[in-house]
Amino acid sequence: MIDTTVLVAALSNIVSWIVTTFLPSCLKYLLPKSPEEDTSCIDGDKRTNQTQCISIGRPGGMEQLRLITLREGICTIGYNVKHVSLPPFAQANVKIPKDCVIIKNESFSVNYADCTIRWGLYESAIRYVGWPIVPGFDVAGTVESVSDDIDENDQHKLAVGDRVFGCTLFGAYSNRVLIPKKQLRRIPDCIDSFAKAAAFPAVSLTALYALHLAGYFPISKSGGGRNKFTNKSILIHSCAGGVGSFLVQMSKILGLHVVGVVGRSSKVQDAIDLGCDVVIDKSNEDLWSAAEKASPNGFLTIMDANGVSTLNDSYKHLAPSGRLIVFGFHSNLPIGSSMLSPWEWLKMAKKVAVMPSFDAMDLTVSNKSVMGFNLSFFAEEVEILSDMFDVILKWIEDGKLKCPRVCEMPMADIAKAHTFIQSGTSSGKIVLTTD
């Protein structure tokens, strides 16, 4: 049976492709407007006291990335504060609950997941927000407004003017966001810009939780590793990317032997600079032959966000007691395509048909595990994420965790940013500034 949401996404994207390719003058009819939008503002006119954000009205191509101005008193909001207001927009002049603040957002990062959201294929976005949606997870800015209800014992107490960074569960593509205080931390002095601060939260939290699932890291404020296996080898696919760059650094903090995989020779030095003990450039050498040479006894952990292109071989190269951690499916999705044509949907369907499955008996006999996760579903797990954020902040302050390479763009260049990240040639983080 075909998933209805996938069918809707496919039809919507194909319509976008047809109109963009053959009837570009009709694109305006594919751009739904929201009641919260200030329609008197043309082409994203900026007004000091009004929120600007990137809104996606329906699944589709780059045309859906609309820079809009909201009516006065409205800001964006994540789905985990739906008791305040339904996402993606807070009610006008909403009363701020005591566990939240409104921040003047200066920078937000762009993740590949945001492209998947735009295509209509990101499950948590469909399930918890729907359309329209304001994408984005990472924020960095200053506290603009706080609740009138003051709790003097609040360990996450923030004041107007505090420089903060953190995560929201969608809604970050905005210059004004209502967000729970537990999802924010003050920016340490060693981070010298909002853009760099916005490069940290989502990818570093993803990396740390992946290492937790792998058994290396107990999620507690005390930190430290707990893995007692003699095999310390970890293989990290796309090690110079957003999550990969933090996986490498954290793995070195935890004392692991890191084998990093890159897809282009231009990224080899980035991987070395991050701390990889061995770098495999799969554009110039056979990936799995090089992996076997780097760790003849297999890997206790393999971090894989590639999907169909590597999952089978990743599983085969696990050592006994090894764990394959899955947190993405990049190779299942188009690389370098700004639009999803009918041909792209056929290719994606073919890839889904050959996705590997793992037999429970083989898992037992081989003494291996396959685990997957997506932090965008963690709305109720605020304590886990909060403890993880505390550890990450300490590592940053101690100089153990460095900011990846940051490519800054203005918010108006959102389509350019999506095109860049879809190209597969970006490394580090793409960060957009709201000024």
CSV table of C-alpha atoms in Angstrom, one decimal:
chain,number,residue,atom,x,y,z
A,1,MET,CA,0.0,0.0,0.0
A,2,ILE,CA,1.3,3.4,-1.0
A,3,ASP,CA,1.8,5.9,1.9
A,4,THR,CA,-0.6,8.8,1.3
A,5,THR,CA,1.9,11.4,2.5
A,6,VAL,CA,4.5,10.2,0.0
A,7,LEU,CA,1.9,10.2,-2.8
A,8,VAL,CA,0.9,13.8,-2.0
A,9,ALA,CA,4.6,14.8,-1.8
A,10,ALA,CA,5.3,13.1,-5.2
A,11,LEU,CA,2.3,14.7,-6.9
A,12,SER,CA,3.1,18.1,-5.4
A,13,ASN,CA,6.7,18.0,-6.4
A,14,ILE,CA,5.9,16.8,-10.0
A,15,VAL,CA,3.5,19.7,-10.4
A,16,SER,CA,6.2,22.1,-9.2
A,17,TRP,CA,8.6,20.6,-11.7
A,18,ILE,CA,6.1,20.8,-14.6
A,19,VAL,CA,5.2,24.4,-13.8
A,20,THR,CA,8.8,25.6,-13.2
A,21,THR,CA,10.0,23.8,-16.4
A,22,PHE,CA,7.2,24.6,-18.8
A,23,LEU,CA,4.9,27.3,-17.3
A,24,PRO,CA,7.2,29.5,-15.0
A,25,SER,CA,4.7,32.4,-15.3
A,26,CYS,CA,2.2,30.3,-13.3
A,27,LEU,CA,4.5,29.7,-10.3
A,28,LYS,CA,2.7,32.3,-8.3
A,29,TYR,CA,-0.3,30.0,-8.2
A,30,LEU,CA,1.7,27.4,-6.3
A,31,LEU,CA,2.5,29.7,-3.3
A,32,PRO,CA,-0.2,29.4,-0.6
A,33,LYS,CA,-0.4,32.4,1.8
A,34,SER,CA,-1.0,32.2,5.5
A,35,PRO,CA,-3.5,34.2,7.6
A,36,GLU,CA,-0.5,35.3,9.8
A,37,GLU,CA,1.3,36.8,6.8
A,38,ASP,CA,1.3,40.6,6.4
A,39,THR,CA,0.3,40.8,2.8
A,40,SER,CA,1.0,44.6,2.7
A,41,CYS,CA,4.7,43.7,2.8
A,42,ILE,CA,5.9,43.0,-0.8
A,43,ASP,CA,8.9,40.7,-1.5
A,44,GLY,CA,9.9,40.3,2.1
A,45,ASP,CA,9.9,44.0,3.1
A,46,LYS,CA,11.6,44.3,6.4
A,47,ARG,CA,9.9,46.0,9.3
A,48,THR,CA,11.7,46.4,12.6
A,49,ASN,CA,9.0,45.2,14.9
A,50,GLN,CA,7.7,42.4,12.7
A,51,THR,CA,9.0,38.9,12.3
A,52,GLN,CA,10.5,37.8,9.0
A,53,CYS,CA,10.7,34.0,8.3
A,54,ILE,CA,11.0,31.5,5.5
A,55,SER,CA,7.6,29.8,5.0
A,56,ILE,CA,6.9,26.7,3.0
A,57,GLY,CA,3.2,26.4,2.0
A,58,ARG,CA,3.2,23.0,0.3
A,59,PRO,CA,5.6,20.3,-0.8
A,60,GLY,CA,7.7,21.4,-3.8
A,61,GLY,CA,10.8,23.1,-5.2
A,62,MET,CA,12.8,26.2,-4.4
A,63,GLU,CA,9.8,28.4,-5.2
A,64,GLN,CA,8.2,27.3,-1.9
A,65,LEU,CA,11.0,29.0,0.1
A,66,ARG,CA,9.2,32.3,0.6
A,67,LEU,CA,10.7,35.1,2.7
A,68,ILE,CA,7.6,36.6,4.3
A,69,THR,CA,6.8,39.2,7.0
A,70,LEU,CA,4.3,38.2,9.7
A,71,ARG,CA,1.7,40.5,11.2
A,72,GLU,CA,2.8,42.5,14.2
A,73,GLY,CA,3.2,40.6,17.4
A,74,ILE,CA,3.5,37.2,15.7
A,75,CYS,CA,6.7,35.0,15.9
A,76,THR,CA,7.5,31.4,14.9
A,77,ILE,CA,7.3,28.5,17.3
A,78,GLY,CA,8.3,24.8,17.4
A,79,TYR,CA,5.8,21.9,17.7
A,80,ASN,CA,6.9,21.0,21.3
A,81,VAL,CA,5.3,24.2,22.7
A,82,LYS,CA,1.9,23.6,21.1
A,83,HIS,CA,0.3,24.2,24.5
A,84,VAL,CA,1.2,27.9,23.8
A,85,SER,CA,0.2,28.0,20.2
A,86,LEU,CA,0.0,25.6,17.2
A,87,PRO,CA,3.1,25.7,15.0
A,88,PRO,CA,4.5,27.2,13.0
A,89,PHE,CA,3.2,30.6,14.2
A,90,ALA,CA,2.5,31.8,17.8
A,91,GLN,CA,-0.6,33.8,18.3
A,92,ALA,CA,-0.3,37.6,18.1
A,93,ASN,CA,1.3,39.0,21.4
A,94,VAL,CA,1.0,35.6,23.0
A,95,LYS,CA,1.6,35.4,26.7
A,96,ILE,CA,5.0,33.9,27.2
A,97,PRO,CA,4.9,30.9,29.6
A,98,LYS,CA,7.5,30.9,32.4
A,99,ASP,CA,9.5,28.1,30.8
A,100,CYS,CA,9.9,30.0,27.5
A,101,VAL,CA,11.5,33.1,26.1
A,102,ILE,CA,11.3,34.9,22.7
A,103,ILE,CA,14.7,35.4,21.1
A,104,LYS,CA,15.8,37.8,18.4
A,105,ASN,CA,17.3,35.2,16.2
A,106,GLU,CA,20.5,36.4,14.4
A,107,SER,CA,21.6,33.2,12.7
A,108,PHE,CA,20.2,29.8,11.8
A,109,SER,CA,21.8,26.8,10.2
A,110,VAL,CA,20.7,24.9,7.1
A,111,ASN,CA,20.6,21.1,7.3
A,112,TYR,CA,19.9,18.5,4.6
A,113,ALA,CA,16.8,17.6,6.5
A,114,ASP,CA,15.4,21.0,5.6
A,115,CYS,CA,15.4,20.0,1.9
A,116,THR,CA,13.6,16.8,2.9
A,117,ILE,CA,11.0,18.9,4.7
A,118,ARG,CA,10.5,21.0,1.6
A,119,TRP,CA,9.9,17.9,-0.5
A,120,GLY,CA,7.3,16.7,2.0
A,121,LEU,CA,9.2,13.6,3.0
A,122,TYR,CA,10.3,14.4,6.6
A,123,GLU,CA,8.0,12.4,8.9
A,124,SER,CA,8.1,14.4,12.1
A,125,ALA,CA,7.4,17.7,10.1
A,126,ILE,CA,4.4,16.1,8.5
A,127,ARG,CA,3.1,14.5,11.6
A,128,TYR,CA,3.5,17.4,14.1
A,129,VAL,CA,3.4,20.6,12.0
A,130,GLY,CA,2.0,20.0,8.5
A,131,TRP,CA,1.6,23.0,6.1
A,132,PRO,CA,2.6,25.7,6.2
A,133,ILE,CA,5.9,25.0,7.9
A,134,VAL,CA,8.8,27.2,8.9
A,135,PRO,CA,11.8,24.7,8.8
A,136,GLY,CA,15.0,24.8,10.9
A,137,PHE,CA,16.4,23.6,14.2
A,138,ASP,CA,19.4,25.7,15.1
A,139,VAL,CA,19.1,29.3,16.5
A,140,ALA,CA,21.5,31.8,17.9
A,141,GLY,CA,20.6,35.3,19.0
A,142,THR,CA,19.6,37.5,22.0
A,143,VAL,CA,16.8,37.1,24.5
A,144,GLU,CA,14.2,39.7,23.5
A,145,SER,CA,11.3,38.9,25.8
A,146,VAL,CA,10.8,36.8,29.0
A,147,SER,CA,7.7,35.7,31.0
A,148,ASP,CA,6.2,37.9,33.6
A,149,ASP,CA,6.0,34.9,35.8
A,150,ILE,CA,9.5,34.8,37.5
A,151,ASP,CA,10.8,31.6,39.1
A,152,GLU,CA,13.8,32.5,41.2
A,153,ASN,CA,14.8,28.8,41.5
A,154,ASP,CA,14.8,28.3,37.7
A,155,GLN,CA,18.2,26.8,36.8
A,156,HIS,CA,17.7,27.8,33.2
A,157,LYS,CA,16.9,31.4,34.1
A,158,LEU,CA,17.5,33.9,31.2
A,159,ALA,CA,17.3,37.6,31.0
A,160,VAL,CA,16.6,40.1,28.2
A,161,GLY,CA,19.8,40.7,26.3
A,162,ASP,CA,21.5,37.3,27.0
A,163,ARG,CA,23.3,35.9,24.0
A,164,VAL,CA,22.0,32.4,23.5
A,165,PHE,CA,22.1,29.4,21.2
A,166,GLY,CA,20.1,26.2,21.0
A,167,CYS,CA,17.5,24.1,19.2
A,168,THR,CA,13.8,24.4,18.3
A,169,LEU,CA,11.8,21.6,16.8
A,170,PHE,CA,11.1,23.5,13.6
A,171,GLY,CA,10.6,27.3,13.3
A,172,ALA,CA,14.3,28.4,13.2
A,173,TYR,CA,14.2,30.0,9.7
A,174,SER,CA,13.1,33.2,11.4
A,175,ASN,CA,14.4,36.3,13.1
A,176,ARG,CA,12.1,35.9,16.1
A,177,VAL,CA,11.3,32.6,17.8
A,178,LEU,CA,9.5,31.5,20.9
A,179,ILE,CA,11.4,28.7,22.5
A,180,PRO,CA,11.7,26.7,25.8
A,181,LYS,CA,14.6,27.9,28.0
A,182,LYS,CA,15.8,24.3,28.5
A,183,GLN,CA,16.6,24.2,24.8
A,184,LEU,CA,18.9,27.3,25.0
A,185,ARG,CA,22.3,28.0,26.6
A,186,ARG,CA,24.3,31.2,26.9
A,187,ILE,CA,26.9,31.5,24.2
A,188,PRO,CA,30.4,30.9,25.7
A,189,ASP,CA,33.0,33.6,25.2
A,190,CYS,CA,35.1,31.3,23.0
A,191,ILE,CA,32.4,31.5,20.3
A,192,ASP,CA,32.9,34.8,18.6
A,193,SER,CA,29.9,35.1,16.4
A,194,PHE,CA,26.2,34.1,16.2
A,195,ALA,CA,26.9,32.3,13.0
A,196,LYS,CA,29.4,30.0,14.6
A,197,ALA,CA,27.1,29.4,17.5
A,198,ALA,CA,24.2,28.4,15.2
A,199,ALA,CA,26.5,25.8,13.7
A,200,PHE,CA,26.7,23.7,16.8
A,201,PRO,CA,23.4,22.6,18.4
A,202,ALA,CA,21.5,20.1,16.2
A,203,VAL,CA,24.5,18.4,14.6
A,204,SER,CA,26.4,18.1,17.9
A,205,LEU,CA,23.4,16.7,19.8
A,206,THR,CA,22.8,14.2,17.0
A,207,ALA,CA,26.5,13.1,17.1
A,208,LEU,CA,26.5,12.7,20.9
A,209,TYR,CA,23.3,10.7,20.9
A,210,ALA,CA,24.6,8.5,18.2
A,211,LEU,CA,27.7,7.8,20.4
A,212,HIS,CA,25.4,7.1,23.3
A,213,LEU,CA,23.5,4.5,21.3
A,214,ALA,CA,26.9,3.0,20.3
A,215,GLY,CA,27.7,2.5,24.0
A,216,TYR,CA,30.5,5.0,24.3
A,217,PHE,CA,28.8,7.7,26.2
A,218,PRO,CA,26.5,7.7,29.3
A,219,ILE,CA,24.1,10.7,29.0
A,220,SER,CA,24.8,12.4,32.3
A,221,LYS,CA,26.2,15.8,33.3
A,222,SER,CA,29.4,14.1,34.6
A,223,GLY,CA,30.3,12.9,31.0
A,224,GLY,CA,32.9,10.3,30.3
A,225,GLY,CA,33.0,7.1,28.3
A,226,ARG,CA,31.9,3.7,29.5
A,227,ASN,CA,32.9,1.4,26.6
A,228,LYS,CA,35.1,-1.5,27.8
A,229,PHE,CA,35.5,-3.4,24.5
A,230,THR,CA,39.1,-3.9,23.3
A,231,ASN,CA,38.2,-2.9,19.7
A,232,LYS,CA,38.2,0.9,19.7
A,233,SER,CA,37.7,1.4,15.9
A,234,ILE,CA,34.9,3.5,14.7
A,235,LEU,CA,34.1,4.2,11.0
A,236,ILE,CA,32.3,7.5,10.2
A,237,HIS,CA,30.8,8.0,6.8
A,238,SER,CA,30.7,11.6,5.5
A,239,CYS,CA,33.1,12.6,8.3
A,240,ALA,CA,33.7,16.1,7.1
A,241,GLY,CA,29.9,17.0,7.0
A,242,GLY,CA,27.8,18.6,9.7
A,243,VAL,CA,27.2,15.6,12.0
A,244,GLY,CA,30.3,13.8,10.9
A,245,SER,CA,32.6,16.6,11.9
A,246,PHE,CA,31.3,16.4,15.5
A,247,LEU,CA,31.3,12.6,15.5
A,248,VAL,CA,35.0,12.7,14.7
A,249,GLN,CA,35.8,15.2,17.4
A,250,MET,CA,33.7,13.5,20.1
A,251,SER,CA,35.1,10.1,19.2
A,252,LYS,CA,38.6,11.4,19.8
A,253,ILE,CA,37.5,12.9,23.1
A,254,LEU,CA,36.3,9.4,24.1
A,255,GLY,CA,39.5,7.8,23.1
A,256,LEU,CA,38.5,6.0,19.9
A,257,HIS,CA,40.5,5.1,16.8
A,258,VAL,CA,38.7,7.1,14.1
A,259,VAL,CA,38.5,6.0,10.4
A,260,GLY,CA,36.7,8.8,8.5
A,261,VAL,CA,35.3,8.5,5.0
A,262,VAL,CA,35.0,11.4,2.6
A,263,GLY,CA,33.6,11.5,-0.9
A,264,ARG,CA,36.0,14.1,-2.5
A,265,SER,CA,39.7,14.6,-2.3
A,266,SER,CA,39.1,18.3,-1.4
A,267,LYS,CA,37.7,17.1,2.0
A,268,VAL,CA,40.6,14.9,3.0
A,269,GLN,CA,42.5,17.8,4.8
A,270,ASP,CA,39.3,18.8,6.6
A,271,ALA,CA,39.0,15.2,7.9
A,272,ILE,CA,42.6,15.2,9.0
A,273,ASP,CA,42.2,18.6,10.7
A,274,LEU,CA,39.2,17.2,12.6
A,275,GLY,CA,41.3,14.4,14.1
A,276,CYS,CA,40.7,11.3,12.0
A,277,ASP,CA,43.4,8.7,12.5
A,278,VAL,CA,42.8,7.3,9.0
A,279,VAL,CA,41.0,9.0,6.1
A,280,ILE,CA,39.5,7.1,3.2
A,281,ASP,CA,38.8,9.1,0.1
A,282,LYS,CA,36.3,6.9,-1.7
A,283,SER,CA,36.6,8.9,-4.9
A,284,ASN,CA,40.2,7.6,-5.3
A,285,GLU,CA,40.2,4.2,-3.6
A,286,ASP,CA,37.9,1.3,-2.9
A,287,LEU,CA,36.1,2.2,0.3
A,288,TRP,CA,35.8,-1.3,1.8
A,289,SER,CA,39.2,-2.5,0.9
A,290,ALA,CA,40.7,0.5,2.6
A,291,ALA,CA,38.4,0.0,5.6
A,292,GLU,CA,39.5,-3.6,6.0
A,293,LYS,CA,43.1,-2.4,5.9
A,294,ALA,CA,42.4,0.3,8.5
A,295,SER,CA,40.7,-2.2,10.9
A,296,PRO,CA,41.3,-5.8,10.0
A,297,ASN,CA,39.1,-7.1,12.8
A,298,GLY,CA,36.1,-5.0,11.8
A,299,PHE,CA,34.6,-2.0,13.5
A,300,LEU,CA,32.9,-1.9,16.8
A,301,THR,CA,30.8,1.0,15.5
A,302,ILE,CA,29.9,2.4,12.1
A,303,MET,CA,28.1,5.7,11.8
A,304,ASP,CA,26.0,5.7,8.6
A,305,ALA,CA,23.7,8.4,7.3
A,306,ASN,CA,24.1,7.3,3.7
A,307,GLY,CA,21.2,4.8,3.4
A,308,VAL,CA,21.0,2.3,0.6
A,309,SER,CA,24.5,2.9,-0.9
A,310,THR,CA,26.4,1.6,2.1
A,311,LEU,CA,24.1,0.0,4.7
A,312,ASN,CA,24.7,-3.6,3.6
A,313,ASP,CA,28.5,-3.3,3.6
A,314,SER,CA,28.5,-1.3,6.8
A,315,TYR,CA,26.7,-4.1,8.5
A,316,LYS,CA,29.1,-6.7,7.0
A,317,HIS,CA,32.2,-4.8,8.3
A,318,LEU,CA,31.0,-4.7,12.0
A,319,ALA,CA,33.1,-6.6,14.4
A,320,PRO,CA,31.4,-9.1,16.8
A,321,SER,CA,29.4,-6.9,19.3
A,322,GLY,CA,29.5,-4.1,16.8
A,323,ARG,CA,26.7,-1.6,16.3
A,324,LEU,CA,25.6,0.1,13.1
A,325,ILE,CA,24.0,3.5,14.0
A,326,VAL,CA,21.7,4.9,11.3
A,327,PHE,CA,20.6,8.5,11.3
A,328,GLY,CA,19.9,9.4,7.7
A,329,PHE,CA,19.4,8.2,4.2
A,330,HIS,CA,21.2,10.7,1.9
A,331,SER,CA,21.9,8.3,-0.9
A,332,ASN,CA,18.2,7.5,-1.2
A,333,LEU,CA,17.5,11.1,-2.0
A,334,PRO,CA,18.5,13.2,-5.0
A,335,ILE,CA,22.0,14.8,-5.0
A,336,GLY,CA,22.5,17.9,-7.1
A,337,SER,CA,18.8,18.1,-8.2
A,338,SER,CA,17.1,21.4,-7.4
A,339,MET,CA,13.8,19.9,-8.5
A,340,LEU,CA,12.2,16.5,-8.1
A,341,SER,CA,11.2,15.4,-11.6
A,342,PRO,CA,9.1,12.3,-12.3
A,343,TRP,CA,12.5,10.6,-13.1
A,344,GLU,CA,13.9,11.4,-9.7
A,345,TRP,CA,10.8,9.9,-8.0
A,346,LEU,CA,11.2,6.7,-10.0
A,347,LYS,CA,14.9,6.5,-8.9
A,348,MET,CA,13.9,7.0,-5.3
A,349,ALA,CA,11.3,4.3,-5.5
A,350,LYS,CA,13.9,1.9,-6.9
A,351,LYS,CA,16.2,2.6,-4.0
A,352,VAL,CA,13.5,2.0,-1.5
A,353,ALA,CA,12.8,-1.3,-3.1
A,354,VAL,CA,16.3,-2.5,-2.5
A,355,MET,CA,16.8,-1.2,1.0
A,356,PRO,CA,18.5,-3.9,3.1
A,357,SER,CA,16.6,-5.7,5.9
A,358,PHE,CA,18.2,-7.3,8.9
A,359,ASP,CA,17.3,-10.7,10.0
A,360,ALA,CA,16.8,-11.1,13.8
A,361,MET,CA,18.4,-14.5,13.9
A,362,ASP,CA,21.4,-13.2,12.0
A,363,LEU,CA,21.7,-10.3,14.4
A,364,THR,CA,21.9,-12.8,17.2
A,365,VAL,CA,24.3,-15.2,15.6
A,366,SER,CA,26.6,-12.5,14.3
A,367,ASN,CA,26.4,-10.7,17.6
A,368,LYS,CA,25.7,-7.3,15.9
A,369,SER,CA,23.1,-4.6,16.4
A,370,VAL,CA,21.4,-2.0,14.1
A,371,MET,CA,20.0,1.1,15.7
A,372,GLY,CA,18.4,4.2,14.3
A,373,PHE,CA,17.1,7.5,15.6
A,374,ASN,CA,15.9,11.0,14.7
A,375,LEU,CA,16.1,13.7,17.3
A,376,SER,CA,13.2,15.7,15.8
A,377,PHE,CA,10.9,13.2,17.5
A,378,PHE,CA,12.4,13.9,21.0
A,379,ALA,CA,9.8,16.6,22.1
A,380,GLU,CA,9.1,14.7,25.3
A,381,GLU,CA,12.8,13.9,26.1
A,382,VAL,CA,13.8,17.3,27.3
A,383,GLU,CA,15.9,16.1,30.2
A,384,ILE,CA,18.0,13.8,28.0
A,385,LEU,CA,18.6,16.6,25.5
A,386,SER,CA,19.3,19.1,28.2
A,387,ASP,CA,22.0,16.9,29.9
A,388,MET,CA,23.6,16.4,26.5
A,389,PHE,CA,23.6,20.1,25.8
A,390,ASP,CA,25.4,20.7,29.1
A,391,VAL,CA,28.1,18.2,28.2
A,392,ILE,CA,28.5,19.8,24.8
A,393,LEU,CA,28.8,23.2,26.3
A,394,LYS,CA,31.5,22.1,28.7
A,395,TRP,CA,33.5,20.5,25.9
A,396,ILE,CA,33.2,23.8,23.9
A,397,GLU,CA,34.3,25.8,26.9
A,398,ASP,CA,37.2,23.4,27.6
A,399,GLY,CA,38.4,23.8,24.0
A,400,LYS,CA,37.8,20.1,23.1
A,401,LEU,CA,35.0,20.8,20.6
A,402,LYS,CA,35.7,23.1,17.7
A,403,CYS,CA,33.3,24.9,15.4
A,404,PRO,CA,33.3,23.3,11.9
A,405,ARG,CA,33.9,25.4,8.8
A,406,VAL,CA,31.0,27.9,8.4
A,407,CYS,CA,29.7,29.3,5.2
A,408,GLU,CA,27.6,32.4,5.9
A,409,MET,CA,24.8,33.7,3.7
A,410,PRO,CA,22.0,36.2,4.2
A,411,MET,CA,18.5,34.8,4.8
A,412,ALA,CA,17.3,36.1,1.4
A,413,ASP,CA,19.7,33.6,-0.2
A,414,ILE,CA,17.8,30.6,1.2
A,415,ALA,CA,17.2,29.0,-2.2
A,416,LYS,CA,21.0,29.3,-2.9
A,417,ALA,CA,21.7,27.6,0.4
A,418,HIS,CA,19.3,24.7,-0.3
A,419,THR,CA,20.9,24.3,-3.8
A,420,PHE,CA,24.4,24.2,-2.2
A,421,ILE,CA,23.5,21.6,0.4
A,422,GLN,CA,21.7,19.5,-2.2
A,423,SER,CA,24.8,19.6,-4.4
A,424,GLY,CA,26.7,17.3,-2.0
A,425,THR,CA,29.8,19.5,-2.3
A,426,SER,CA,29.3,21.5,0.9
A,427,SER,CA,31.5,20.7,4.0
A,428,GLY,CA,31.0,22.0,7.5
A,429,LYS,CA,27.9,24.1,8.1
A,430,ILE,CA,25.8,26.5,6.0
A,431,VAL,CA,24.5,29.3,8.3
A,432,LEU,CA,22.1,32.1,7.3
A,433,THR,CA,22.0,35.5,9.0
A,434,THR,CA,18.8,37.3,9.5
A,435,ASP,CA,20.1,40.9,9.3
